[in-house]
Short mmCIF file of C-alpha atoms and ligand atoms in Angstrom, two decimals:
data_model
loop_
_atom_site.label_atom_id
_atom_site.label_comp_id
_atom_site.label_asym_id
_atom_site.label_seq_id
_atom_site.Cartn_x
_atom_site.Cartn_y
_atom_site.Cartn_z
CA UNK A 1442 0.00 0.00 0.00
CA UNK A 1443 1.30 3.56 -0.98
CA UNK A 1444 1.09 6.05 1.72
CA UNK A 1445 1.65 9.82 1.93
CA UNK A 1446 2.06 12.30 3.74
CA UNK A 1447 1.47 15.87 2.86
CA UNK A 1448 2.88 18.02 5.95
CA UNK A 1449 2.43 21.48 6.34
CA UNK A 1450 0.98 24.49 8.90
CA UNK A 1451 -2.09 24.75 7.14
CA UNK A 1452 -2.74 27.93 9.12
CA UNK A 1453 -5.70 27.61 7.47
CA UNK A 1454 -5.80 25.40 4.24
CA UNK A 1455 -6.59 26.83 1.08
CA UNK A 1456 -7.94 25.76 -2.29
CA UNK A 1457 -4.43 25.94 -3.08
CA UNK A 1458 -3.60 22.86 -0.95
CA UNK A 1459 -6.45 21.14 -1.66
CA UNK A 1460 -5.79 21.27 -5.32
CA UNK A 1461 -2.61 19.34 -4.11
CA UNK A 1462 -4.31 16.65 -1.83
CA UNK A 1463 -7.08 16.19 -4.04
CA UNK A 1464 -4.44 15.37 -7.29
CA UNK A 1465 -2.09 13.28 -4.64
CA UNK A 1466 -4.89 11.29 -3.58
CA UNK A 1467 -6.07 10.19 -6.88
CA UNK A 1468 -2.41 8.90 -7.45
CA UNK A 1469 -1.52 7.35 -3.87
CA UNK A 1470 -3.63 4.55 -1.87
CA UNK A 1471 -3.57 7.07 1.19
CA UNK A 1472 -3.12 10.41 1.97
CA UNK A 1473 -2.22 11.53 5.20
CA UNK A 1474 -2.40 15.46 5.70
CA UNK A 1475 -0.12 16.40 9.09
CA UNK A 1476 0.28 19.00 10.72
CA UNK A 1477 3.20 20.28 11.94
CA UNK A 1478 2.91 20.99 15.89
CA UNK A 1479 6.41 22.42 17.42
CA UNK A 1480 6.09 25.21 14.65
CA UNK A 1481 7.85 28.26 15.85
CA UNK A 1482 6.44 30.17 13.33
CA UNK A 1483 4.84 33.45 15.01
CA UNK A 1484 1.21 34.18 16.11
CA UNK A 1485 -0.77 31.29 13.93
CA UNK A 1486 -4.30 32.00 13.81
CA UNK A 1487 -5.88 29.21 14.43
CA UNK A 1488 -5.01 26.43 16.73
CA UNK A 1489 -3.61 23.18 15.68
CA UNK A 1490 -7.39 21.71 17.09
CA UNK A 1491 -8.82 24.34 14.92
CA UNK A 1492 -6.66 23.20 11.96
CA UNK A 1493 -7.57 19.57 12.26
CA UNK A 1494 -11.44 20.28 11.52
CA UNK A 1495 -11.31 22.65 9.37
CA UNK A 1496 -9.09 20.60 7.25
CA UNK A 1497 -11.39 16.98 8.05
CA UNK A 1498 -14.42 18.90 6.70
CA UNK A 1499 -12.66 20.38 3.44
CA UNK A 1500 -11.80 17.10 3.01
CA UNK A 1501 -14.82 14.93 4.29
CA UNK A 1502 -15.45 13.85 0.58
CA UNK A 1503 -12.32 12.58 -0.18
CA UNK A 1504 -12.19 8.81 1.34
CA UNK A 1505 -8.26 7.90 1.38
CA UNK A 1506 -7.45 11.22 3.05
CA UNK A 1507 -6.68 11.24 6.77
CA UNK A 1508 -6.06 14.23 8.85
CA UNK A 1509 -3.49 14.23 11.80
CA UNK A 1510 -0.23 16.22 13.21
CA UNK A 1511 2.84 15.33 14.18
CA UNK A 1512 5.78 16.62 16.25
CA UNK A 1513 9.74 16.83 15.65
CA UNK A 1514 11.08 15.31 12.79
CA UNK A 1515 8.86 14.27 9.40
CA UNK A 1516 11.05 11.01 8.68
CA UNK A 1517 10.43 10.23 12.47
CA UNK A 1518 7.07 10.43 11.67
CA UNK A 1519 7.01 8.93 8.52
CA UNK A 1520 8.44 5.88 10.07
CA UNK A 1521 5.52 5.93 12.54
CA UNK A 1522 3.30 5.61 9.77
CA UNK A 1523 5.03 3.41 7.44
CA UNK A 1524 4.86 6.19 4.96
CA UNK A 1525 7.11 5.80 1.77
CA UNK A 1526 5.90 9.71 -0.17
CA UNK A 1527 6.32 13.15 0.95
CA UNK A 1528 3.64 15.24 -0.82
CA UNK A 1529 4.60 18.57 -1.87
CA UNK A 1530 3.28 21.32 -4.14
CA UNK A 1531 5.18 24.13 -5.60
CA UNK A 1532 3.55 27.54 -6.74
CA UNK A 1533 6.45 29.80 -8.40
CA UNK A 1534 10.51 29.84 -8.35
CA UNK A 1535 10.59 31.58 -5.11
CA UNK A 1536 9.52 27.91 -3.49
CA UNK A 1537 12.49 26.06 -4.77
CA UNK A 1538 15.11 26.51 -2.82
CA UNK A 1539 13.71 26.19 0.44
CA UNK A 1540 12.03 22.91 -0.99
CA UNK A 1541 15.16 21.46 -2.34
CA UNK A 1542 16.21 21.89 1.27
CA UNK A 1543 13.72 19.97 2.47
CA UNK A 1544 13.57 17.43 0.10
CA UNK A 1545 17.45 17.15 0.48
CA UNK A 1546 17.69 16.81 4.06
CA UNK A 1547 14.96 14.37 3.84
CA UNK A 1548 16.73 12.15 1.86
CA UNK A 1549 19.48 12.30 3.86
CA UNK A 1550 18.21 11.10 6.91
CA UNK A 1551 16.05 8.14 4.96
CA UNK A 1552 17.06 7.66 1.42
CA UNK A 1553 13.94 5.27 0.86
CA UNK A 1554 11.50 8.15 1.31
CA UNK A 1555 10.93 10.57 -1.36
CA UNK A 1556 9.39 13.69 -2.06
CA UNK A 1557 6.97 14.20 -4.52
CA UNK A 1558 6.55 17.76 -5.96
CA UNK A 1559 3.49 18.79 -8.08
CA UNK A 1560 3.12 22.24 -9.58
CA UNK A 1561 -0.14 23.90 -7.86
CA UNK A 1562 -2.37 24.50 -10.93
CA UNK A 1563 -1.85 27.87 -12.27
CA UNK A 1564 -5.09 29.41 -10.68
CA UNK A 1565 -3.51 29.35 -7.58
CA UNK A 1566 -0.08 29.84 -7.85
CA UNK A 1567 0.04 33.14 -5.81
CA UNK A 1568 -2.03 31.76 -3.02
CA UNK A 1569 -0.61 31.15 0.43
CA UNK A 1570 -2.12 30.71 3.75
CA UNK A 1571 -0.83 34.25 4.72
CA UNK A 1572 -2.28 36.06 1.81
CA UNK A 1573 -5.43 34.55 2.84
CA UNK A 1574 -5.13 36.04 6.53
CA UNK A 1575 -3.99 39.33 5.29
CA UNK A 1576 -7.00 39.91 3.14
CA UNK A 1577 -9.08 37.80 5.55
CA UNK A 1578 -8.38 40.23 8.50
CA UNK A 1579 -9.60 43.49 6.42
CA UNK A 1580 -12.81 41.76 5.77
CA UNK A 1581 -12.30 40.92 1.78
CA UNK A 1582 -14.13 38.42 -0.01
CA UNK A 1583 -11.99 35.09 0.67
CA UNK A 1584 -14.45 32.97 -1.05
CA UNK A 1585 -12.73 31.77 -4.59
CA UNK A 1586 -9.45 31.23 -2.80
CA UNK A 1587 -10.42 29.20 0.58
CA UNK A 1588 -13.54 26.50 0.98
CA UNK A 1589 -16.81 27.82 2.45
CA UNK A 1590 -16.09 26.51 6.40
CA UNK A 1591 -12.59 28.33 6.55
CA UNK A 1592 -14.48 31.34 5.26
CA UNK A 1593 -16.41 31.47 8.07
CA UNK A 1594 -14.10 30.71 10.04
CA UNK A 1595 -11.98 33.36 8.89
CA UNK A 1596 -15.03 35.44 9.53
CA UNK A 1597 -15.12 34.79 13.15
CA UNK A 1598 -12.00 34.67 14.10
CA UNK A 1599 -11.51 38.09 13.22
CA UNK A 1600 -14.81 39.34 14.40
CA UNK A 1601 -13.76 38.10 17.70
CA UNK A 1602 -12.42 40.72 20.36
CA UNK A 1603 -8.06 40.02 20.44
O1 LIG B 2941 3.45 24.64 5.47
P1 LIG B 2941 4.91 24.79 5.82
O2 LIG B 2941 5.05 25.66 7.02
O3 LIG B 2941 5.75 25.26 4.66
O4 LIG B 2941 5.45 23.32 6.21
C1 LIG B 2941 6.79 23.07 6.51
C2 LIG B 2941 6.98 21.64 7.07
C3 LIG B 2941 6.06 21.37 8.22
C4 LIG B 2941 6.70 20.65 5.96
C5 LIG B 2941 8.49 21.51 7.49
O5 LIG B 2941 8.80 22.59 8.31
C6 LIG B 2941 8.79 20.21 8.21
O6 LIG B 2941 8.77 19.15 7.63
N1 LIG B 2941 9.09 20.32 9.53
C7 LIG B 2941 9.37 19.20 10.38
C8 LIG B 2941 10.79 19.23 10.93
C9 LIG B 2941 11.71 18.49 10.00
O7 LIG B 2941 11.53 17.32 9.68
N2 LIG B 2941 12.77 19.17 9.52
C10 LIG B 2941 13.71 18.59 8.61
C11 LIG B 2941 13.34 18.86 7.15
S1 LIG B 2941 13.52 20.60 6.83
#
């Protein structure tokens, strides 16, 4: 059985990466979408809980896609899983380098796991999570570049008092 994982924030996920689980699903048995918990990265907006449903509902259609997290290293994890794909998608250029990395130091530490890239389709090649909170905390219309429930939940979370 082929299993992958497709690791990210997902701080929140956008049509973007479901573009990219949708097309990895079609070509793997399973998909499994982590993510990543220890993640320094400043001020996310929604918690990791948060994360987890918004991503099982965008994906509640889909039935070899799983939703989890994981901590530390994503071989470590992979191992836990008996995973043998990393899932990745690439928008532009700019995303190379820091993916090589990643894919490089991957295959370092376990040379029988590889990393799959997959150009996002061209509709949403300038879409990241934190274009979707910028525009998301002014109020814009999110709607053609997130699914309906983040939306919302976009909605709320920056109705509510900080
Ligand atoms: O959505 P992101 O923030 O670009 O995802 C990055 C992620 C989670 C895939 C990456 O930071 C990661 O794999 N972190 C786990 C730690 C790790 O294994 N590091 C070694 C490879 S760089």
């Amino acid at each position: 059985m082929s299993i992958a994982v497709c690791p990210g924030s997902f701080d929140p996920v956008t049509y973007g990466h479901l573009d990219i689980i949708q097309r990895g699903a079609k070509v793997f048995d399973k998909v499994i979408i982590s993510i990543l918990i220890n993640r320094n990265k400043t001020n996310p907006v929604f918690t990791v809980e948060e994360r987890i449903e918004l991503l099982k509902e965008a994906t509640k259609d889909i039935p070899n896609v799983e939703v989890d997290t994981f901590n530390g290293l994503l071989i470590d994890y992979m191992h836990t899983k008996g995973a043998n794909a990393i899932i990745k998608g690439l928008r532009a250029v700019s995303d190379f380098e820091y993916e090589m990395q990643m894919a490089s130091i991957n295959r370092l530490l376990d040379n029988k796991i590889e990393t799959f890239f997959m150009m996002t389709n061209n509709q949403f090649s300038f879409l990241s999570s934190s274009i979707v909170k910028e525009v998301g905390k002014y109020g814009a219309d999110v709607s053609s570049l997130v699914p309906p429930n983040v939306e919302k939940a976009l909605r709320e979370k920056f109705e509510e008092p900080r």
